mmCIF file of C-alpha atoms in Angstrom:
data_model
loop_
_atom_site.group_PDB
_atom_site.id
_atom_site.type_symbol
_atom_site.label_atom_id
_atom_site.label_comp_id
_atom_site.label_asym_id
_atom_site.label_seq_id
_atom_site.Cartn_x
_atom_site.Cartn_y
_atom_site.Cartn_z
ATOM 1 C CA HIS A 7 0.088 -0.079 -0.077
ATOM 2 C CA ASP A 8 2.065 2.866 -1.154
ATOM 3 C CA LYS A 9 -0.693 5.333 -1.085
ATOM 4 C CA LYS A 10 -0.199 6.916 -4.581
ATOM 5 C CA LEU A 11 -2.577 7.693 -7.218
ATOM 6 C CA PRO A 12 -1.236 6.547 -10.595
ATOM 7 C CA LEU A 13 -1.831 8.309 -13.901
ATOM 8 C CA VAL A 14 -1.887 5.660 -16.547
ATOM 9 C CA ALA A 15 -1.952 6.106 -20.228
ATOM 10 C CA ALA A 16 -5.161 4.556 -21.482
ATOM 11 C CA ALA A 17 -3.507 3.358 -24.752
ATOM 12 C CA THR A 18 -0.209 1.798 -23.452
ATOM 13 C CA GLY A 19 -1.317 0.923 -19.762
ATOM 14 C CA ALA A 20 2.047 2.871 -18.919
ATOM 15 C CA VAL A 21 2.107 4.872 -15.651
ATOM 16 C CA VAL A 22 2.796 8.273 -16.778
ATOM 17 C CA ARG A 23 3.084 9.999 -13.210
ATOM 18 C CA GLU A 24 2.151 9.130 -9.488
ATOM 19 C CA VAL A 25 0.653 11.517 -6.978
ATOM 20 C CA GLY A 26 1.084 10.660 -3.416
ATOM 21 C CA HIS A 27 -1.610 10.858 -0.733
ATOM 22 C CA GLY A 28 -1.397 10.492 3.174
ATOM 23 C CA ASP A 29 -3.518 7.243 3.064
ATOM 24 C CA SER A 30 -5.401 5.079 0.913
ATOM 25 C CA VAL A 31 -7.492 6.707 -2.270
ATOM 26 C CA PRO A 32 -10.919 5.081 -3.125
ATOM 27 C CA ALA A 33 -11.988 7.849 -4.944
ATOM 28 C CA VAL A 34 -10.992 9.483 -8.337
ATOM 29 C CA ALA A 35 -12.896 11.549 -10.894
ATOM 30 C CA PHE A 36 -11.552 13.632 -13.997
ATOM 31 C CA ASN A 37 -13.370 17.107 -14.882
ATOM 32 C CA HIS A 38 -14.889 17.233 -18.469
ATOM 33 C CA ASP A 39 -11.788 18.264 -20.350
ATOM 34 C CA GLY A 40 -9.411 15.918 -18.405
ATOM 35 C CA SER A 41 -7.194 18.750 -17.154
ATOM 36 C CA LEU A 42 -8.065 17.901 -13.629
ATOM 37 C CA VAL A 43 -8.204 14.901 -11.386
ATOM 38 C CA ALA A 44 -10.303 14.955 -8.357
ATOM 39 C CA THR A 45 -9.101 12.608 -5.554
ATOM 40 C CA GLY A 46 -10.702 11.456 -2.124
ATOM 41 C CA SER A 47 -8.720 9.701 0.594
ATOM 42 C CA ALA A 48 -8.830 8.238 4.043
ATOM 43 C CA ASP A 49 -6.383 11.157 4.855
ATOM 44 C CA LYS A 50 -9.792 13.230 5.094
ATOM 45 C CA LYS A 51 -8.628 15.226 2.136
ATOM 46 C CA LEU A 52 -10.148 16.201 -1.396
ATOM 47 C CA ARG A 53 -7.219 16.930 -3.620
ATOM 48 C CA ILE A 54 -7.385 18.418 -6.952
ATOM 49 C CA VAL A 55 -4.557 17.251 -9.152
ATOM 50 C CA ALA A 56 -3.397 18.907 -12.711
ATOM 51 C CA ALA A 57 -3.171 15.841 -14.899
ATOM 52 C CA ALA A 58 -0.618 17.254 -17.030
ATOM 53 C CA SER A 59 1.890 17.700 -14.378
ATOM 54 C CA GLY A 60 0.578 15.947 -11.279
ATOM 55 C CA ALA A 61 0.852 19.096 -9.278
ATOM 56 C CA VAL A 62 -1.628 19.446 -6.442
ATOM 57 C CA VAL A 63 -3.707 22.487 -7.387
ATOM 58 C CA ARG A 64 -6.059 22.439 -4.080
ATOM 59 C CA GLU A 65 -6.478 20.579 -0.988
ATOM 60 C CA VAL A 66 -9.804 20.775 0.967
ATOM 61 C CA GLU A 67 -9.750 19.341 4.468
ATOM 62 C CA HIS A 68 -12.871 17.122 5.225
ATOM 63 C CA GLY A 69 -14.272 15.671 8.729
ATOM 64 C CA GLY A 70 -13.669 12.102 7.886
ATOM 65 C CA PHE A 71 -12.731 9.731 5.021
ATOM 66 C CA VAL A 72 -13.569 11.214 1.735
ATOM 67 C CA VAL A 73 -14.851 7.799 -0.311
ATOM 68 C CA ALA A 74 -16.732 9.277 -3.424
ATOM 69 C CA VAL A 75 -15.792 12.542 -5.759
ATOM 70 C CA ALA A 76 -17.399 13.783 -9.120
ATOM 71 C CA PHE A 77 -17.326 16.910 -11.049
ATOM 72 C CA ASN A 78 -20.148 18.462 -12.354
ATOM 73 C CA HIS A 79 -20.609 19.006 -16.280
ATOM 74 C CA ASP A 80 -18.325 22.167 -16.590
ATOM 75 C CA GLY A 81 -15.997 21.600 -13.549
ATOM 76 C CA SER A 82 -17.515 24.429 -11.271
ATOM 77 C CA LEU A 83 -18.349 22.021 -8.603
ATOM 78 C CA VAL A 84 -16.920 18.959 -7.173
ATOM 79 C CA ALA A 85 -19.239 16.700 -4.908
ATOM 80 C CA THR A 86 -17.736 14.591 -2.348
ATOM 81 C CA GLY A 87 -19.077 12.035 -0.284
ATOM 82 C CA CYS A 88 -17.593 11.592 3.097
ATOM 83 C CA ARG A 89 -17.798 9.111 6.178
ATOM 84 C CA ASP A 90 -18.470 12.022 8.443
ATOM 85 C CA HIS A 91 -22.262 12.035 7.168
ATOM 86 C CA ASN A 92 -22.109 14.877 4.567
ATOM 87 C CA LEU A 93 -22.264 15.554 1.193
ATOM 88 C CA ARG A 94 -19.812 18.459 0.412
ATOM 89 C CA LEU A 95 -20.136 20.792 -2.837
ATOM 90 C CA VAL A 96 -17.105 22.562 -3.284
ATOM 91 C CA THR A 97 -16.715 25.300 -5.874
ATOM 92 C CA THR A 98 -13.703 25.199 -7.912
ATOM 93 C CA GLU A 99 -13.499 28.933 -8.279
ATOM 94 C CA LEU A 100 -13.202 29.982 -4.657
ATOM 95 C CA TRP A 101 -12.672 26.587 -3.174
ATOM 96 C CA GLN A 102 -15.316 27.130 -0.773
ATOM 97 C CA TYR A 103 -17.965 24.345 0.011
ATOM 98 C CA TYR A 104 -21.206 23.963 1.757
ATOM 99 C CA LYS A 105 -22.576 20.600 3.644
ATOM 100 C CA VAL A 106 -25.596 18.827 3.088
ATOM 101 C CA GLY A 107 -26.251 16.197 5.940
ATOM 102 C CA HIS A 108 -26.946 12.735 5.430
ATOM 103 C CA GLY A 109 -28.063 9.862 8.027
ATOM 104 C CA GLY A 110 -24.793 8.125 7.552
ATOM 105 C CA GLY A 111 -21.621 7.934 5.598
ATOM 106 C CA VAL A 112 -21.947 9.135 2.222
ATOM 107 C CA LEU A 113 -20.457 6.317 -0.085
ATOM 108 C CA ALA A 114 -21.299 7.449 -3.620
ATOM 109 C CA VAL A 115 -22.041 10.754 -5.488
ATOM 110 C CA ALA A 116 -23.019 11.472 -8.999
ATOM 111 C CA PHE A 117 -24.059 14.710 -10.986
ATOM 112 C CA ASN A 118 -26.853 14.839 -13.461
ATOM 113 C CA HIS A 119 -25.989 15.693 -17.027
ATOM 114 C CA ASP A 120 -26.546 19.470 -16.581
ATOM 115 C CA GLY A 121 -25.071 19.573 -12.941
ATOM 116 C CA SER A 122 -28.363 20.737 -11.480
ATOM 117 C CA LEU A 123 -28.658 17.651 -9.338
ATOM 118 C CA VAL A 124 -26.506 15.396 -7.311
ATOM 119 C CA ALA A 125 -27.486 11.882 -6.338
ATOM 120 C CA THR A 126 -26.021 10.395 -3.165
ATOM 121 C CA GLY A 127 -26.185 6.953 -1.559
ATOM 122 C CA GLY A 128 -24.884 6.075 1.887
ATOM 123 C CA ASP A 129 -24.571 3.529 4.524
ATOM 124 C CA ASP A 130 -27.926 5.160 6.086
ATOM 125 C CA MET A 131 -29.690 3.044 3.447
ATOM 126 C CA LYS A 132 -30.806 6.109 1.761
ATOM 127 C CA VAL A 133 -30.553 7.625 -1.951
ATOM 128 C CA ARG A 134 -31.010 11.497 -1.777
ATOM 129 C CA LEU A 135 -31.356 13.840 -4.764
ATOM 130 C CA VAL A 136 -30.073 17.231 -3.879
ATOM 131 C CA GLU A 137 -30.103 20.684 -5.752
ATOM 132 C CA ALA A 138 -26.581 21.399 -6.425
ATOM 133 C CA ALA A 139 -27.337 25.084 -6.485
ATOM 134 C CA SER A 140 -29.228 25.392 -2.996
ATOM 135 C CA GLY A 141 -28.240 22.107 -1.151
ATOM 136 C CA ALA A 142 -31.958 21.506 -0.834
ATOM 137 C CA VAL A 143 -32.817 17.676 -0.566
ATOM 138 C CA ILE A 144 -35.730 17.243 -3.021
ATOM 139 C CA HIS A 145 -36.088 13.353 -2.651
ATOM 140 C CA ASP A 146 -35.107 10.815 0.111
ATOM 141 C CA VAL A 147 -35.504 7.270 -1.039
ATOM 142 C CA GLU A 148 -35.134 4.218 1.231
ATOM 143 C CA HIS A 149 -33.160 1.301 0.022
ATOM 144 C CA GLY A 150 -32.679 -2.019 1.540
ATOM 145 C CA ASP A 151 -29.239 -1.680 2.628
ATOM 146 C CA TRP A 152 -25.984 0.372 2.306
ATOM 147 C CA VAL A 153 -26.130 2.367 -1.123
ATOM 148 C CA ARG A 154 -22.783 2.110 -2.747
ATOM 149 C CA ALA A 155 -23.300 3.407 -6.277
ATOM 150 C CA VAL A 156 -25.376 6.052 -7.977
ATOM 151 C CA ALA A 157 -25.423 7.059 -11.616
ATOM 152 C CA PHE A 158 -27.961 9.112 -13.652
ATOM 153 C CA ASN A 159 -29.084 8.435 -17.439
ATOM 154 C CA HIS A 160 -28.132 10.856 -19.977
ATOM 155 C CA ASP A 161 -31.304 13.129 -19.906
ATOM 156 C CA GLY A 162 -31.334 12.980 -15.839
ATOM 157 C CA SER A 163 -34.740 11.362 -15.556
ATOM 158 C CA LEU A 164 -33.618 8.317 -13.837
ATOM 159 C CA VAL A 165 -31.053 7.572 -11.091
ATOM 160 C CA ALA A 166 -29.714 3.975 -10.977
ATOM 161 C CA THR A 167 -28.576 2.686 -7.519
ATOM 162 C CA GLY A 168 -26.660 -0.462 -6.308
ATOM 163 C CA GLY A 169 -25.956 -1.518 -2.927
ATOM 164 C CA ASP A 170 -25.472 -4.213 -0.473
ATOM 165 C CA ASP A 171 -29.142 -5.607 -0.780
ATOM 166 C CA MET A 172 -28.031 -7.202 -4.006
ATOM 167 C CA LYS A 173 -30.391 -5.022 -5.821
ATOM 168 C CA VAL A 174 -30.374 -2.328 -8.567
ATOM 169 C CA ARG A 175 -33.166 0.135 -8.259
ATOM 170 C CA LEU A 176 -34.056 2.868 -10.868
ATOM 171 C CA VAL A 177 -35.309 5.907 -9.227
ATOM 172 C CA GLU A 178 -37.196 8.951 -10.801
ATOM 173 C CA ALA A 179 -35.231 11.999 -10.706
ATOM 174 C CA ALA A 180 -38.217 14.374 -11.316
ATOM 175 C CA SER A 181 -38.705 17.035 -8.790
#
């Protein structure tokens, strides 16, 4: 466990650079143009890394293990799921964030295509749909067990969820 994030060339499989972290790195996501990589770590940090150089652009401290990360469509927001029971929405212009509470650790995050909604899944056995602009929870859906995966379809009308109850659910995202 060397606690490094390798950036690998897809065409060749060669490692082109590695970025160190203070602990394990369970979450990574590229922004839309591939210039930045968001990382989440057990060291309780979100890191934004320049893909071309491997330089750390920004670190944002969290209150717990960061287990999920996602950029919105234009790269202006990063959503993080954290074991401290919070979704954080971090602006990439000012690096400020606001928190949206969850009943347990937030294990999965995803933006819809236009970036207006964020889906979360957690160990509180819930899927939440949150307005990205305000942080308002618009849907709170019970799941049978921990929710470990969430994804929007392309038009944003459905969220697919997966979890420890061995079921995939399709949830309507309409507000």
